[in-house]
PDB file of C-alpha atoms in Angstrom:
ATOM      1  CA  UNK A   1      79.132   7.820 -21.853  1.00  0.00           C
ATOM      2  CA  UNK A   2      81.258   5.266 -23.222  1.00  0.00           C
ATOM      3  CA  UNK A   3      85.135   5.749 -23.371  1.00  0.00           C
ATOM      4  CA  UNK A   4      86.511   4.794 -26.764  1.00  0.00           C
ATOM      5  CA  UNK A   5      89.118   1.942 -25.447  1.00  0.00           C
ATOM      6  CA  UNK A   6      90.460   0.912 -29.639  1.00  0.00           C
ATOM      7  CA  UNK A   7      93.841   0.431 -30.515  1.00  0.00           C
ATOM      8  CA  UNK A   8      93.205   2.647 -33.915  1.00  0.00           C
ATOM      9  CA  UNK A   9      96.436   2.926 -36.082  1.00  0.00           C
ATOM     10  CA  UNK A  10      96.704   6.732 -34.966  1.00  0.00           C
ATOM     11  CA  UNK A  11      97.975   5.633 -31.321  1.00  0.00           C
ATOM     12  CA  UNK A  12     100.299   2.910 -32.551  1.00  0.00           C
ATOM     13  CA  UNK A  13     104.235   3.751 -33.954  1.00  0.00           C
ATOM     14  CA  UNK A  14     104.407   2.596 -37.766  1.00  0.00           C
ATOM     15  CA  UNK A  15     106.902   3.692 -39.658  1.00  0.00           C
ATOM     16  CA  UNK A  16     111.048   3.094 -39.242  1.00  0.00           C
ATOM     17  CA  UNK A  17     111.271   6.622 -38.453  1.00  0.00           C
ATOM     18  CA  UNK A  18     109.001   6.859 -35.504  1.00  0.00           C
ATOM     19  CA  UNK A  19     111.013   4.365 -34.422  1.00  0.00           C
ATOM     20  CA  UNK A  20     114.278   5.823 -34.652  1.00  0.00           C
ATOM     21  CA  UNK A  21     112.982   8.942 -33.208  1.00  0.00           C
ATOM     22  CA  UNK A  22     112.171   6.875 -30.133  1.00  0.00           C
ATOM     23  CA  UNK A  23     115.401   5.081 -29.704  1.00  0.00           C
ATOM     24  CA  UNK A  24     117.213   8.567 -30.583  1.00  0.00           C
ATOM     25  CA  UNK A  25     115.939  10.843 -27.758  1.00  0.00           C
ATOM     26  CA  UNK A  26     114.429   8.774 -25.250  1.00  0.00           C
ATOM     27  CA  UNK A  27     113.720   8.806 -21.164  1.00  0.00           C
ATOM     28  CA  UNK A  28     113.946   5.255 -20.029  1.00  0.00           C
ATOM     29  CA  UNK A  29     112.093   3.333 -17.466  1.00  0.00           C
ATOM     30  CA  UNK A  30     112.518  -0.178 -16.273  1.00  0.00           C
ATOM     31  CA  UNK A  31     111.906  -3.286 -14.060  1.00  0.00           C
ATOM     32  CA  UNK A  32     112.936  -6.475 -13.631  1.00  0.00           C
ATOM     33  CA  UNK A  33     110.640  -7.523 -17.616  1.00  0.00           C
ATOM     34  CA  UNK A  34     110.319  -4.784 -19.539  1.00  0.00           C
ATOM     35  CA  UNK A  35     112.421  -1.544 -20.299  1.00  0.00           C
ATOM     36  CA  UNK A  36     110.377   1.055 -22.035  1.00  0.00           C
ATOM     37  CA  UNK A  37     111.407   3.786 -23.826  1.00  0.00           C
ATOM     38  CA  UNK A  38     109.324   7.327 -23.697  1.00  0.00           C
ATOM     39  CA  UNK A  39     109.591  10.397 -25.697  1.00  0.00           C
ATOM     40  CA  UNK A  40     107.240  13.197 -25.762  1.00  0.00           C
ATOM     41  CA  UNK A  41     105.415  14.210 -28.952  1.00  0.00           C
ATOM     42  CA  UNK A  42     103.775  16.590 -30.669  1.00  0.00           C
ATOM     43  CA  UNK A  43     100.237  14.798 -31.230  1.00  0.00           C
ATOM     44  CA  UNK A  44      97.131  14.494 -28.156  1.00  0.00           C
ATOM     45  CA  UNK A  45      97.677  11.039 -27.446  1.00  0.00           C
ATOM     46  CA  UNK A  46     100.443   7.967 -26.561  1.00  0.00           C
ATOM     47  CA  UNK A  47     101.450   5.853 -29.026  1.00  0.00           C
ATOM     48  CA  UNK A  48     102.618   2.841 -28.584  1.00  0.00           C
ATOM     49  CA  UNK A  49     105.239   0.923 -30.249  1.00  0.00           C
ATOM     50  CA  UNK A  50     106.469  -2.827 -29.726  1.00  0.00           C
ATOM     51  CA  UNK A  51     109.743  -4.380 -29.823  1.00  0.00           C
ATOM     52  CA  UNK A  52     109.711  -7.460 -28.409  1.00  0.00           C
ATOM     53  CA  UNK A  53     113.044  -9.899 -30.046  1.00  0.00           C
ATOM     54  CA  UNK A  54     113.746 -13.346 -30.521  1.00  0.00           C
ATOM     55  CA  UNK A  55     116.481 -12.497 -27.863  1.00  0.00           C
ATOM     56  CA  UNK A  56     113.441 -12.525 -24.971  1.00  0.00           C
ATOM     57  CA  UNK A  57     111.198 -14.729 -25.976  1.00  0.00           C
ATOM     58  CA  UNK A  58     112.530 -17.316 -28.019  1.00  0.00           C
ATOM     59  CA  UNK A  59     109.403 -19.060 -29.194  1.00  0.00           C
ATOM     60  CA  UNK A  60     106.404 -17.028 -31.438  1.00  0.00           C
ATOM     61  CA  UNK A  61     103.551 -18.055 -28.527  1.00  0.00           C
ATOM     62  CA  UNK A  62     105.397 -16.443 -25.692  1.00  0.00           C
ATOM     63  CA  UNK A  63     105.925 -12.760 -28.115  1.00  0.00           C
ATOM     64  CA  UNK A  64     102.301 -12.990 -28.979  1.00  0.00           C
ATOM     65  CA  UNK A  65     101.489 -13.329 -25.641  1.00  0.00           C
ATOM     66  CA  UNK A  66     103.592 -10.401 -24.775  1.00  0.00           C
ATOM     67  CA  UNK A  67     102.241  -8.058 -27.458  1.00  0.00           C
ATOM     68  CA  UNK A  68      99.066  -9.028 -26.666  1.00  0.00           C
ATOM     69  CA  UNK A  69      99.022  -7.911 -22.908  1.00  0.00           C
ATOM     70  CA  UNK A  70     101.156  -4.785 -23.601  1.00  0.00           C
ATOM     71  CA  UNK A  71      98.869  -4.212 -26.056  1.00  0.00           C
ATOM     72  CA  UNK A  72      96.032  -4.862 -24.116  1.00  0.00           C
ATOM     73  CA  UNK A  73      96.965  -2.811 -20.749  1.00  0.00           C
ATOM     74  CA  UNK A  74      98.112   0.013 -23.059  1.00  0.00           C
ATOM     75  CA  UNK A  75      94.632   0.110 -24.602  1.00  0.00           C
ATOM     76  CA  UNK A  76      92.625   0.375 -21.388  1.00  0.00           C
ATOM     77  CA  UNK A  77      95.338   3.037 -19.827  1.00  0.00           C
ATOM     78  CA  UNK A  78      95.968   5.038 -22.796  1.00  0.00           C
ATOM     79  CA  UNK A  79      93.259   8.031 -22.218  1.00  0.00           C
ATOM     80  CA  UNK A  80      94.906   8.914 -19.101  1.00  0.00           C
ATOM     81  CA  UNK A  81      98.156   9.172 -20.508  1.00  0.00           C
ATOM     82  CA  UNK A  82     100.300  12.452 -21.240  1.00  0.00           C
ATOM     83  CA  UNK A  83     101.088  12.701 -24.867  1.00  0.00           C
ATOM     84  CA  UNK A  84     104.055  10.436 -25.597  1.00  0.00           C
ATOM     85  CA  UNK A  85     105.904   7.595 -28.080  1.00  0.00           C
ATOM     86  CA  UNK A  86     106.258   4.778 -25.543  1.00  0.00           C
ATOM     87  CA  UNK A  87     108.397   1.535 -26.867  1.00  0.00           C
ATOM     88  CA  UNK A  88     107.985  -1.588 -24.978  1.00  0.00           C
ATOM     89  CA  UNK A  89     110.863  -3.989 -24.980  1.00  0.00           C
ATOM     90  CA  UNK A  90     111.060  -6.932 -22.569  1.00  0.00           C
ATOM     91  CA  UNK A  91     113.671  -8.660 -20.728  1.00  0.00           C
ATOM     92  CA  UNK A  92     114.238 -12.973 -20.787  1.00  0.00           C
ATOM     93  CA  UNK A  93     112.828 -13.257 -17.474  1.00  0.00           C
ATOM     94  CA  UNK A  94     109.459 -11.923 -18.493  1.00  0.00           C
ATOM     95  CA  UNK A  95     108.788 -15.662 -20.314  1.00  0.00           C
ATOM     96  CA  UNK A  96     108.512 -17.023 -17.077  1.00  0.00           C
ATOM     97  CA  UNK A  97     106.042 -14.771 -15.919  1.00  0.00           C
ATOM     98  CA  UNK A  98     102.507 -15.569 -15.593  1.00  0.00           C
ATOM     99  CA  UNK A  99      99.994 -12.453 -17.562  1.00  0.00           C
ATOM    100  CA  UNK A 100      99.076 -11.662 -13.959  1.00  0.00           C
ATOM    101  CA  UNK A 101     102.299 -10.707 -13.387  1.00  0.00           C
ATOM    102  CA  UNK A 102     103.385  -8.805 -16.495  1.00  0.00           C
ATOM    103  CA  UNK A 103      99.994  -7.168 -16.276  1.00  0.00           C
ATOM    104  CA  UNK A 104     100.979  -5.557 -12.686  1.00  0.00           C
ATOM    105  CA  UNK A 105     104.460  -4.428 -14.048  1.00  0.00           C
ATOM    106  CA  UNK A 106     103.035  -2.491 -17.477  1.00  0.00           C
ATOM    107  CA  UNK A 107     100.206  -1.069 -15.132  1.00  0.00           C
ATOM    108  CA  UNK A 108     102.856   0.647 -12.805  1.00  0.00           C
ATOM    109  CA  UNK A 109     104.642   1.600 -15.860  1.00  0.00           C
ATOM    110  CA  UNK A 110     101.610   3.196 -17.433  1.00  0.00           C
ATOM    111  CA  UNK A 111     100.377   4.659 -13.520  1.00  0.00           C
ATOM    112  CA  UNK A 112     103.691   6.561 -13.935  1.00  0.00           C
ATOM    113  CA  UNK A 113     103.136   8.033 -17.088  1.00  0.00           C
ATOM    114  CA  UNK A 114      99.713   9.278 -16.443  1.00  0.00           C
ATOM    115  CA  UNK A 115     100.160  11.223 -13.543  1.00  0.00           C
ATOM    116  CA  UNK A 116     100.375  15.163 -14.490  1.00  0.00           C
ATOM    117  CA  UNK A 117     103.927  15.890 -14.019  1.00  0.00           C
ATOM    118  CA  UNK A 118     105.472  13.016 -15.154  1.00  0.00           C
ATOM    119  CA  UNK A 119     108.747  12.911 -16.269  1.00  0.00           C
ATOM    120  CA  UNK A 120     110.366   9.572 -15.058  1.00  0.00           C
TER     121      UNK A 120
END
């Protein structure tokens, strides 16, 4: 049986208010690149919502880049999640990092907030 592995526009944060929602009542966890902010919610799946600034990654490639893996590892984690908002926001050093790398730190990040009584 395949496992549906989309990024459909039901597990992704939209709208300003999700946001502030997020940023208003949030549990955060972070590392040396990324601090992420996690809220539970009322749905049966993790969203995910990005804000990476110009104040990490100066230049456009290295923010795609970003986006893309978070993206990308929250995509392939996000059935084994518990039902949460999760904003990603990253840290200067994180430019310097090859994907590798940042893939390893979102994967501990998302091993954390998978396991059944999480609550980091």
């Amino acid at each position: 049986m395949a496992v549906d592995q989309g990024f459909p526009r039901s597990v992704r944060l939209t709208r300003p208010e999700q946001y502030k929602q997020v940023f208003g009542e949030a549990r955060k966890l972070g590392d040396a690149g990324f601090t992420l902010l996690v809220r539970d919610n009322d749905g049966d799946s993790a969203r995910l919502g990005l804000a990476i600034s110009k104040k990490c990654a100066r230049r456009a490639v290295d923010r795609q880049r970003i986006k893309r893996l978070v993206r990308e590892t929250f995509r392939q984690h996000r059935q084994h999640l518990a039902p949460v908002d999760v904003v990603v926001m990253c840290r200067p050093a994180v430019t310097g990092w090859d994907n590798a790398r940042i893939r390893a730190s979102l994967e501990r990040f998302w091993a954390r907030l998978s396991t059944p009584c999480a609550n980091p």
